[in-house]
XYZ file of C-alpha atoms in Angstrom:
668
model
C 27.135 1.356 -46.864
C 30.505 -0.333 -48.259
C 31.788 -1.283 -51.800
C 33.235 -4.805 -51.757
C 33.402 -8.512 -54.289
C 31.635 -10.641 -53.336
C 33.016 -13.300 -52.578
C 33.115 -17.818 -51.990
C 35.072 -20.926 -50.810
C 38.261 -21.350 -52.532
C 37.829 -24.515 -53.735
C 34.113 -22.715 -55.300
C 35.505 -19.728 -56.978
C 35.206 -19.713 -60.738
C 37.340 -16.319 -61.083
C 38.622 -14.257 -64.408
C 42.862 -14.293 -63.353
C 43.078 -10.758 -62.479
C 41.321 -8.258 -59.719
C 40.863 -4.207 -61.283
C 40.699 -1.772 -57.761
C 39.714 1.562 -58.361
C 40.260 4.752 -56.083
C 39.368 8.310 -57.088
C 39.449 8.502 -60.307
C 43.525 8.402 -62.512
C 45.222 5.798 -60.335
C 49.251 4.859 -61.502
C 52.318 2.701 -60.952
C 51.603 -0.515 -57.991
C 54.427 -2.267 -55.689
C 52.963 -5.441 -54.111
C 54.239 -6.763 -51.149
C 52.387 -10.402 -49.695
C 51.760 -10.999 -45.616
C 52.844 -14.598 -43.732
C 48.928 -14.507 -43.206
C 48.912 -14.556 -47.669
C 47.061 -10.934 -47.457
C 48.485 -9.141 -50.751
C 49.234 -5.191 -50.092
C 49.566 -3.047 -53.260
C 50.902 0.211 -52.789
C 49.663 3.333 -55.782
C 49.338 6.538 -56.401
C 46.128 8.184 -57.545
C 45.435 11.222 -58.269
C 42.412 13.656 -55.900
C 41.528 16.598 -54.827
C 43.217 17.271 -52.168
C 39.840 20.297 -51.494
C 42.736 23.200 -49.643
C 45.552 23.289 -53.418
C 44.252 25.015 -56.468
C 45.025 22.450 -58.585
C 44.345 18.052 -57.500
C 47.230 16.489 -57.185
C 48.029 12.593 -56.246
C 47.983 10.811 -53.133
C 49.527 7.594 -52.225
C 47.226 4.932 -52.440
C 46.848 1.483 -50.296
C 44.419 -1.715 -50.957
C 44.800 -5.006 -49.801
C 43.128 -8.747 -50.897
C 43.206 -11.464 -50.462
C 44.625 -14.462 -51.263
C 41.749 -15.613 -53.491
C 42.271 -11.719 -54.854
C 39.008 -10.299 -53.415
C 39.691 -6.865 -51.464
C 39.745 -7.531 -48.067
C 36.710 -5.514 -45.798
C 38.742 -5.956 -42.837
C 41.245 -3.223 -44.302
C 39.480 0.205 -43.771
C 35.710 -1.583 -44.361
C 36.978 -2.021 -48.658
C 39.896 -2.703 -48.574
C 41.442 0.570 -49.485
C 42.885 4.365 -48.286
C 44.197 6.582 -49.069
C 47.585 7.795 -46.828
C 48.524 10.925 -45.117
C 49.472 13.757 -47.957
C 53.144 13.638 -45.924
C 53.278 10.464 -47.274
C 54.451 10.613 -51.482
C 56.643 8.638 -52.564
C 56.681 9.504 -55.666
C 56.759 6.179 -58.943
C 60.516 5.658 -58.157
C 58.470 4.001 -54.448
C 59.924 0.461 -52.768
C 56.802 -2.460 -50.830
C 57.993 -4.699 -48.778
C 56.207 -6.551 -45.897
C 57.353 -7.509 -42.432
C 57.598 -10.882 -40.326
C 54.527 -9.776 -38.528
C 53.059 -8.198 -41.753
C 53.535 -4.707 -41.302
C 54.170 -3.153 -44.464
C 57.514 -1.039 -45.286
C 56.862 1.310 -47.801
C 60.858 2.860 -48.816
C 62.006 5.691 -51.034
C 64.294 8.587 -52.054
C 64.156 11.371 -51.164
C 64.063 14.146 -53.639
C 65.063 17.394 -52.041
C 68.237 15.454 -50.253
C 70.603 13.235 -51.439
C 68.794 10.567 -48.804
C 67.202 7.295 -48.365
C 63.645 6.712 -46.249
C 60.692 4.508 -45.511
C 57.705 4.358 -43.822
C 55.825 1.184 -42.045
C 52.231 1.417 -41.677
C 50.997 -1.184 -39.359
C 48.050 -3.646 -40.832
C 44.747 -1.258 -40.768
C 47.034 0.961 -42.367
C 48.253 3.120 -39.384
C 51.585 4.870 -39.755
C 53.948 2.688 -36.726
C 55.041 5.384 -34.818
C 58.174 2.789 -32.894
C 59.498 1.914 -36.383
C 63.073 4.385 -36.527
C 61.629 8.224 -35.804
C 57.417 8.751 -35.138
C 57.584 5.863 -37.890
C 59.735 6.986 -40.901
C 63.385 5.491 -40.974
C 66.274 7.254 -42.663
C 70.125 6.378 -43.580
C 71.995 9.292 -46.002
C 72.691 8.342 -49.126
C 73.857 9.178 -52.685
C 71.119 11.405 -54.995
C 68.341 9.406 -56.226
C 65.527 8.369 -58.559
C 64.847 4.712 -57.844
C 64.552 2.317 -55.147
C 63.838 -1.106 -54.008
C 63.998 -3.083 -50.413
C 64.322 -6.767 -49.309
C 63.988 -8.209 -45.859
C 66.855 -10.917 -44.809
C 65.732 -13.715 -43.472
C 67.174 -12.098 -40.216
C 64.600 -9.222 -40.235
C 66.640 -7.341 -41.556
C 65.940 -4.579 -44.394
C 68.126 -4.167 -48.043
C 67.670 -1.044 -49.355
C 68.857 0.031 -52.766
C 68.610 2.907 -54.167
C 69.583 4.053 -57.969
C 70.066 7.298 -59.779
C 69.535 6.740 -63.243
C 71.124 10.533 -64.129
C 75.135 9.737 -63.107
C 74.013 5.491 -62.887
C 75.082 6.031 -59.323
C 73.726 2.574 -56.752
C 74.140 2.586 -52.983
C 72.362 -0.699 -50.721
C 71.933 0.566 -47.508
C 70.973 -1.596 -44.659
C 68.419 -0.773 -41.155
C 67.390 -3.091 -38.054
C 63.644 -4.832 -37.704
C 62.948 -1.639 -35.522
C 64.682 1.358 -38.825
C 67.379 2.183 -36.916
C 70.875 2.282 -39.155
C 72.320 -1.133 -39.069
C 75.885 -0.245 -37.785
C 77.183 -3.073 -38.485
C 76.901 -2.848 -42.572
C 79.724 -0.529 -43.258
C 79.780 1.200 -40.649
C 76.114 2.746 -41.186
C 76.345 4.530 -44.724
C 75.815 3.545 -47.429
C 78.032 1.457 -49.769
C 78.179 2.821 -53.790
C 79.143 2.342 -57.154
C 78.641 3.532 -60.197
C 77.896 1.441 -63.370
C 78.385 3.223 -66.344
C 77.079 2.508 -69.747
C 73.419 1.399 -68.803
C 70.737 4.228 -68.756
C 67.616 2.610 -69.481
C 68.166 0.488 -65.887
C 65.184 0.613 -63.557
C 66.047 0.796 -59.867
C 62.910 0.584 -58.516
C 62.567 -3.053 -59.871
C 65.807 -4.001 -58.874
C 65.262 -7.261 -56.932
C 68.474 -8.519 -54.615
C 69.775 -12.487 -55.226
C 70.128 -14.205 -51.952
C 73.951 -14.798 -52.735
C 74.317 -11.468 -52.473
C 73.796 -9.400 -56.705
C 72.158 -7.143 -57.391
C 68.801 -7.898 -60.533
C 67.937 -4.859 -63.246
C 65.813 -5.374 -65.657
C 65.602 -1.514 -68.140
C 65.211 -1.771 -71.869
C 66.612 -0.343 -74.922
C 64.050 -0.707 -76.958
C 63.855 -4.056 -75.689
C 63.770 -6.241 -72.357
C 66.861 -5.929 -70.529
C 68.351 -7.484 -67.189
C 71.928 -6.591 -65.792
C 73.103 -8.783 -62.434
C 75.846 -7.102 -60.381
C 78.479 -8.461 -58.235
C 77.795 -6.808 -53.744
C 80.505 -4.875 -54.957
C 78.827 -3.531 -58.196
C 80.527 -4.717 -60.734
C 79.402 -6.642 -63.212
C 78.506 -10.101 -63.149
C 80.470 -11.055 -66.438
C 79.068 -14.889 -66.362
C 75.722 -13.427 -66.804
C 74.287 -12.694 -70.075
C 76.823 -11.227 -72.599
C 79.551 -9.191 -70.097
C 77.079 -8.897 -66.821
C 73.863 -7.712 -69.079
C 71.779 -10.036 -70.850
C 69.663 -8.924 -74.355
C 66.726 -10.809 -74.568
C 65.268 -9.315 -78.052
C 61.828 -9.333 -76.542
C 60.450 -6.250 -77.787
C 59.007 -3.828 -74.593
C 60.104 -2.175 -71.822
C 61.390 -3.716 -68.392
C 59.789 -2.810 -65.014
C 60.079 -4.853 -62.389
C 62.372 -8.234 -61.921
C 61.570 -11.200 -59.040
C 63.660 -15.035 -58.500
C 61.305 -18.131 -58.142
C 63.276 -20.162 -56.244
C 65.421 -22.639 -58.571
C 66.878 -19.610 -58.840
C 65.012 -18.444 -62.796
C 64.735 -15.192 -63.201
C 60.764 -13.631 -63.562
C 60.366 -10.200 -65.541
C 57.508 -8.390 -65.881
C 57.239 -5.136 -68.485
C 55.328 -4.185 -71.347
C 55.086 -3.585 -74.886
C 55.359 0.594 -75.923
C 55.203 0.439 -78.823
C 52.352 2.248 -80.597
C 50.155 -1.106 -83.539
C 52.444 -3.756 -80.725
C 48.849 -2.689 -78.242
C 49.821 -1.809 -73.754
C 49.552 -5.497 -72.886
C 51.242 -7.551 -69.519
C 54.608 -8.808 -70.742
C 56.181 -11.636 -68.661
C 60.085 -13.892 -69.855
C 61.437 -16.012 -67.446
C 65.122 -16.822 -67.806
C 67.708 -19.136 -66.522
C 70.374 -18.538 -63.808
C 73.130 -17.404 -66.177
C 71.084 -14.948 -68.750
C 69.808 -17.215 -70.761
C 65.848 -17.247 -72.586
C 63.332 -20.249 -70.245
C 61.645 -20.467 -73.923
C 58.990 -23.071 -71.339
C 57.886 -20.474 -69.914
C 54.296 -18.805 -71.745
C 54.149 -19.194 -75.225
C 57.414 -20.260 -76.571
C 59.081 -17.843 -73.044
C 56.951 -15.228 -73.299
C 53.433 -14.184 -71.363
C 51.363 -11.879 -72.885
C 48.048 -11.121 -70.839
C 45.376 -8.385 -72.453
C 42.978 -6.939 -69.142
C 40.587 -5.293 -70.648
C 41.084 -4.313 -73.848
C 42.620 -1.354 -72.807
C 45.982 -0.378 -71.750
C 47.941 -2.287 -69.397
C 51.435 -1.788 -68.000
C 52.799 -4.272 -65.838
C 55.140 -2.029 -62.906
C 55.760 -4.787 -60.211
C 56.347 -8.736 -60.299
C 56.555 -11.785 -57.511
C 56.425 -15.418 -56.497
C 54.729 -17.179 -54.109
C 55.609 -19.959 -51.964
C 53.526 -22.626 -54.045
C 55.024 -21.425 -56.740
C 52.733 -19.007 -58.896
C 53.197 -15.096 -59.402
C 51.492 -12.252 -58.399
C 51.846 -9.476 -61.073
C 50.240 -5.954 -61.010
C 50.305 -2.547 -62.577
C 47.977 -0.096 -64.308
C 44.636 -1.639 -67.023
C 42.071 0.998 -68.730
C 39.447 -0.497 -67.719
C 35.749 0.738 -68.736
C 37.747 4.448 -70.007
C 39.863 4.274 -66.755
C 43.201 3.815 -64.834
C 43.176 1.077 -62.008
C 45.030 -0.251 -60.261
C 45.421 -4.221 -61.691
C 46.857 -7.470 -60.526
C 47.230 -11.093 -61.490
C 47.989 -14.655 -60.744
C 50.077 -16.681 -62.799
C 50.296 -20.440 -62.375
C 54.495 -21.887 -62.652
C 54.108 -21.797 -66.125
C 53.091 -18.701 -67.139
C 49.074 -19.392 -68.203
C 46.649 -17.310 -66.148
C 45.663 -18.814 -63.005
C 41.655 -18.268 -62.500
C 41.110 -19.988 -58.796
C 42.077 -16.396 -58.468
C 40.614 -12.821 -58.693
C 36.367 -11.328 -58.949
C 34.352 -13.973 -59.692
C 33.456 -14.917 -63.521
C 30.403 -13.366 -64.623
C 30.158 -11.772 -60.972
C 29.020 -7.902 -61.173
C 30.306 -6.459 -58.373
C 28.983 -5.521 -55.483
C 27.694 -2.114 -53.763
C 25.487 -2.968 -50.762
C 23.389 -0.409 -48.824
C 22.535 -0.913 -44.808
C 20.208 -1.827 -42.993
C 19.211 2.486 -42.705
C 18.912 4.605 -45.446
C 21.278 4.954 -48.420
C 22.826 6.670 -51.286
C 24.150 3.764 -53.995
C 26.783 5.177 -56.352
C 27.750 3.666 -59.034
C 30.684 3.728 -61.670
C 31.509 3.325 -65.196
C 31.819 -0.446 -65.054
C 29.394 -2.649 -64.836
C 28.103 -3.402 -60.881
C 25.314 -5.207 -58.265
C 23.276 -2.527 -56.506
C 21.489 -3.690 -53.588
C 19.972 -1.482 -51.131
C 18.404 -4.049 -48.264
C 16.188 -2.236 -45.954
C 15.457 1.792 -45.168
C 14.518 4.041 -48.490
C 17.667 4.515 -50.644
C 18.093 5.808 -53.699
C 20.423 4.152 -56.143
C 22.350 5.529 -59.285
C 24.079 3.555 -61.266
C 26.361 5.208 -63.579
C 27.851 4.536 -66.262
C 27.634 0.483 -67.798
C 25.138 -1.682 -67.238
C 24.043 -2.413 -64.123
C 22.276 -4.622 -61.255
C 20.052 -2.451 -58.671
C 18.065 -4.272 -56.576
C 16.171 -1.361 -54.231
C 15.481 -4.693 -51.354
C 12.599 -3.395 -48.757
C 11.548 0.092 -47.968
C 10.280 3.119 -50.452
C 13.502 3.180 -53.211
C 14.810 5.391 -56.008
C 16.065 4.296 -59.202
C 18.036 7.366 -60.528
C 19.223 7.422 -64.346
C 21.186 11.223 -64.325
C 22.128 10.262 -68.633
C 20.990 8.804 -71.767
C 24.957 7.674 -71.494
C 23.811 5.370 -68.015
C 21.739 3.005 -69.527
C 20.619 2.702 -73.665
C 20.152 0.688 -76.263
C 21.727 0.429 -80.483
C 21.256 -1.254 -83.671
C 24.248 -3.344 -81.703
C 24.480 -3.790 -77.935
C 22.465 -4.143 -74.885
C 23.758 -1.347 -72.205
C 20.315 -1.336 -71.048
C 20.148 -1.018 -66.400
C 17.828 -3.178 -65.120
C 15.530 -3.428 -61.785
C 15.382 -6.405 -60.479
C 12.531 -5.675 -57.304
C 10.817 -2.951 -58.770
C 7.779 -2.520 -56.090
C 4.822 0.058 -58.344
C 3.087 0.887 -54.744
C 6.195 2.501 -52.995
C 9.038 3.118 -55.592
C 9.997 5.414 -57.868
C 11.926 5.676 -61.281
C 13.630 9.698 -61.355
C 14.398 9.957 -65.108
C 13.663 13.709 -64.806
C 16.898 15.218 -65.224
C 16.410 13.347 -69.030
C 13.437 15.443 -70.055
C 10.619 13.273 -71.454
C 7.943 14.777 -71.895
C 5.386 11.446 -71.118
C 4.995 8.263 -71.250
C 3.685 7.264 -74.913
C 5.051 5.091 -77.874
C 8.016 6.047 -77.684
C 8.649 8.796 -80.402
C 7.986 12.613 -80.132
C 9.919 12.822 -75.878
C 8.175 9.874 -75.244
C 9.207 6.663 -73.617
C 7.220 3.732 -74.288
C 5.923 0.866 -71.985
C 6.348 -2.781 -73.516
C 7.269 -5.927 -71.970
C 9.120 -8.981 -73.695
C 7.383 -12.137 -74.878
C 8.027 -14.695 -72.155
C 6.626 -11.448 -70.098
C 9.316 -12.430 -68.172
C 11.063 -8.398 -68.492
C 9.083 -4.745 -69.048
C 10.971 -1.942 -70.803
C 11.098 1.904 -70.783
C 12.970 2.621 -73.764
C 12.942 5.412 -76.419
C 12.467 4.993 -80.364
C 14.385 7.542 -81.002
C 17.969 7.975 -80.970
C 20.891 10.609 -79.899
C 24.018 11.875 -82.268
C 26.199 8.394 -80.967
C 23.744 6.563 -81.757
C 21.229 5.511 -78.076
C 18.056 5.294 -77.628
C 17.158 4.801 -73.264
C 15.781 1.683 -72.456
C 15.722 0.550 -68.808
C 14.748 -3.488 -67.665
C 12.328 -4.092 -65.147
C 11.837 -7.677 -64.373
C 8.799 -8.886 -64.384
C 5.469 -7.611 -66.171
C 5.612 -4.543 -64.485
C 2.818 -2.657 -68.132
C -0.889 -2.213 -66.367
C 0.841 -0.499 -63.123
C 3.900 1.939 -64.717
C 2.714 4.817 -64.603
C 3.475 8.947 -64.286
C 3.320 8.476 -60.437
C 5.857 6.140 -59.903
C 8.307 7.053 -63.722
C 8.933 10.338 -62.604
C 9.480 12.336 -65.761
C 9.930 16.106 -64.790
C 10.885 17.916 -61.532
C 8.094 18.187 -58.946
C 7.547 22.801 -58.438
C 7.193 22.863 -54.370
C 6.583 26.641 -54.180
C 7.029 28.568 -51.276
C 5.222 31.821 -49.566
C 5.920 35.248 -49.077
C 6.525 34.337 -45.508
C 9.065 32.161 -44.247
C 8.628 28.328 -45.406
C 10.597 25.460 -44.458
C 10.708 23.466 -48.395
C 11.888 20.227 -48.536
C 12.784 18.560 -51.382
C 11.626 14.614 -52.028
C 14.135 11.505 -52.791
C 13.147 12.490 -57.426
C 14.562 15.981 -58.837
C 12.656 18.767 -57.332
C 11.783 22.944 -58.647
C 12.158 24.375 -54.896
C 10.644 28.537 -55.518
C 10.950 29.484 -51.918
C 9.694 32.816 -52.324
C 9.685 36.235 -50.185
C 10.831 35.589 -46.495
C 13.902 34.368 -44.104
C 13.517 30.547 -46.160
C 15.198 27.037 -45.128
C 15.238 25.451 -47.699
C 16.577 21.541 -48.691
C 16.936 19.369 -51.679
C 16.693 16.281 -50.785
C 18.348 13.247 -52.578
C 16.803 14.518 -56.232
C 19.186 16.894 -59.067
C 17.432 19.611 -58.044
C 16.952 23.323 -58.954
C 16.597 26.001 -55.506
C 15.425 29.558 -55.928
C 14.950 30.254 -52.372
C 14.023 34.410 -53.645
C 14.698 37.623 -51.380
C 15.423 37.740 -47.477
C 18.179 35.516 -45.995
C 17.540 31.648 -46.864
C 19.441 28.812 -46.404
C 19.961 25.740 -49.302
C 20.763 23.132 -49.126
C 21.137 21.075 -52.106
C 21.442 17.158 -50.649
C 22.356 14.952 -52.394
C 22.077 14.779 -56.684
C 24.137 17.568 -58.516
C 22.199 21.039 -57.815
C 21.066 24.200 -59.318
C 20.832 27.372 -57.453
C 19.508 30.087 -58.687
C 19.943 33.490 -58.648
C 17.483 36.243 -60.561
C 16.602 39.344 -58.742
C 19.762 41.191 -56.379
C 16.923 40.795 -54.338
C 17.733 37.968 -53.195
C 21.011 37.836 -51.267
C 22.771 40.898 -50.914
C 24.921 43.421 -49.264
C 25.213 46.724 -47.773
C 27.595 49.040 -46.189
C 25.436 48.708 -43.129
C 23.290 45.475 -43.105
C 23.808 41.499 -44.570
C 20.813 39.888 -46.394
C 23.100 37.570 -48.170
C 21.527 33.437 -48.253
C 23.783 30.426 -47.262
C 24.370 27.066 -48.818
C 24.974 25.309 -46.659
C 26.482 21.890 -48.775
C 27.876 23.145 -52.245
C 29.270 21.070 -54.053
C 31.957 21.944 -57.124
C 32.232 18.368 -58.581
C 28.701 18.223 -59.144
C 27.044 21.248 -58.485
C 26.186 25.339 -59.802
C 25.001 28.583 -58.950
C 23.106 29.684 -62.124
C 24.110 34.136 -61.997
C 23.181 34.548 -65.387
C 19.901 36.648 -64.929
C 21.974 38.982 -62.753
C 25.026 39.309 -65.553
C 27.648 38.530 -64.105
C 30.166 36.573 -66.644
C 32.502 35.099 -64.952
C 35.248 34.293 -62.042
C 37.639 37.444 -60.642
C 38.264 40.268 -58.985
C 35.006 41.094 -58.055
C 33.990 44.647 -60.863
C 33.341 44.474 -63.995
C 30.444 41.992 -64.126
C 32.627 39.323 -61.839
C 32.044 37.513 -58.602
C 35.052 37.534 -56.427
C 35.575 34.330 -54.429
C 37.224 35.320 -51.031
C 37.529 32.542 -47.679
C 36.342 34.458 -43.933
C 39.204 35.076 -41.325
C 38.107 32.228 -39.759
C 39.121 29.770 -42.491
C 34.832 28.385 -42.443
C 33.617 29.830 -45.211
C 33.911 31.467 -48.680
C 31.805 34.768 -49.781
C 31.116 34.470 -53.266
C 30.621 39.041 -54.136
C 30.797 41.232 -55.873
C 32.547 44.810 -54.906
C 29.556 46.444 -57.346
C 26.588 48.320 -55.736
C 23.511 49.102 -57.279
C 21.890 53.381 -56.650
C 20.514 51.681 -53.619
C 24.393 50.448 -52.350
C 23.840 46.977 -52.932
C 26.439 43.850 -53.671
C 25.751 40.766 -54.595
C 27.349 38.506 -52.610
C 25.816 34.646 -51.207
C 27.716 32.613 -48.275
C 29.126 29.043 -49.057
C 30.207 26.823 -46.207
C 33.412 25.641 -45.131
C 36.600 26.462 -47.437
C 36.233 26.037 -51.011
C 37.065 28.907 -52.980
C 40.964 26.691 -54.575
C 37.877 23.881 -55.796
C 35.674 27.073 -57.667
C 36.111 27.863 -61.464
C 34.045 29.579 -64.146
C 32.243 25.301 -64.550
C 31.061 25.330 -61.445
C 28.794 28.591 -62.100
C 25.640 29.634 -65.720
C 27.455 33.010 -66.550
C 24.863 35.317 -68.647
C 26.859 34.996 -71.783
C 23.890 35.287 -74.788
C 21.368 32.730 -73.719
C 19.077 33.146 -71.772
C 18.515 31.782 -68.291
C 16.321 28.906 -66.841
C 12.489 29.481 -66.467
C 9.968 27.475 -64.319
C 9.325 25.080 -67.628
C 12.510 24.229 -67.687
C 13.195 23.719 -64.354
C 10.036 21.991 -64.244
C 10.882 19.481 -67.519
C 9.316 20.784 -70.453
C 12.098 21.546 -72.087
C 12.979 19.022 -75.441
C 14.803 15.645 -74.121
C 18.738 16.015 -74.416
C 18.873 13.550 -77.814
C 16.701 15.406 -79.317
C 18.129 19.545 -77.730
């Protein structure tokens, strides 16, 4: 299962001029480098759960795009990857590409006065032949930002900037990552530029004549030019500094073939918006009013906060600008391409009017959408399609497919807009629509917790809808192609979880592709929830429980369900507990929070071999039984109170509630 944008030949493209790329949630900063094959490399930082630390953390992320701005699916299958944890340059880094297409990331070492450079192969792996085991280092002044430039002869110039003391340093490396001893004897050239505390060192660039251009801000865009010895070039701007009086924060700078200077940044004042802002200067630092709109190109990419972080010029004069944009409520990497005059180049980026696509394979797949409008296509196999937020198009393809809606907010209508998903090819004889998480009581007139089935006048579209809105004014609605009004029923529209009941003996229970309630009873049972959002109760006995896909709840209603004594082990094992989505219901046992295992708390303890996590109480009943369950794997650092349903004065789930008889969420 891979995710990629649809691409066609460049001559036929009608693009948007921009591309948004999401990895695992929050994405920040973006540095561009263009390879000799025209492929565009984009490096950044992504906030992810590490699985090892107590808190989430940043990872260095890498994206490769085709020259037209679509994700390059030949790179790591979907055009994006996370680099090893020990490659973490922070914000003050830069990137460059060598003539053979290998990718360089350079950054200052924050705990020692040195510069560090990593070289990656074209597949994103670390090139172990570069420097020492893939890493090149050289002594330098302590710095907080760096920039790299590959010279025509292949040697690499690296500039380092200490924003506190305003010390600049320049090193040079050979193409293989060794320090170039012919450059200042192999040591850094250092110089100080006093009084310029607003410069952004990681956005600097080296001109062909060795002069250094540095962007900055003082409430407005500022550019300084230094001679190769570090002194201010008094022939540039006013005594070496061009104060352009264009409001905003300058972040990056590059030079066109004709010597003109492009500066990228963004507005930063509330009320003026956060948009990409690009200006152009003449070679002497004067403002070039012939670029953009009276010398300024301002671009609002997605209606939210846009912050440009890097800029580069292509061989044909077109301009790439990359940064961060708030796209449908999430911070994504963003990149645009401009024509040489500063207008948006609409032959680049995502196709206009075409949704990003998530494809399944010929087998059975579970396809998850995100918070943006998408096209999910299952192809062959028995697939589960879950579009997530926004207005998605769902195409199951062959096989018995399940179309799942998790919440009213995933598919709805308001008085002013439709944000409803659409199923293209629903087969009422074998496909299912899983609405069991929403709590509707049945098909009816759309009132009193029911769903109405209606068809448009032309007979081309069928709607499942509620006429009652929640507190946000959302009324559930789902669209299906064609007239299906005579074939939709509560057999293929799943409105409540199915009860699958075991016996007092050892059972093997397996859930369906929709939501189920699996209650095993006594015996040592093996229970698997399947693809839906399931409630699993193993009952007494030593059970093995697997939630499967979806957000599952594992319920414990009695101490007899899972415990340890001084003499024996009678605990359940949960094979695939996911702290991001699943929960453990211990409310009936009186536990109130995670803690040390005493006073109604549960302790989370890692096994000696690091392969299992124990959730346990150290308080025994009169028969010497202490509650304990085993979770497969090390999830100790990821567990929090939100992963449990604790006793809080509320009644624990009843069987009727689990079966979906509770009021729908918009009425509750």
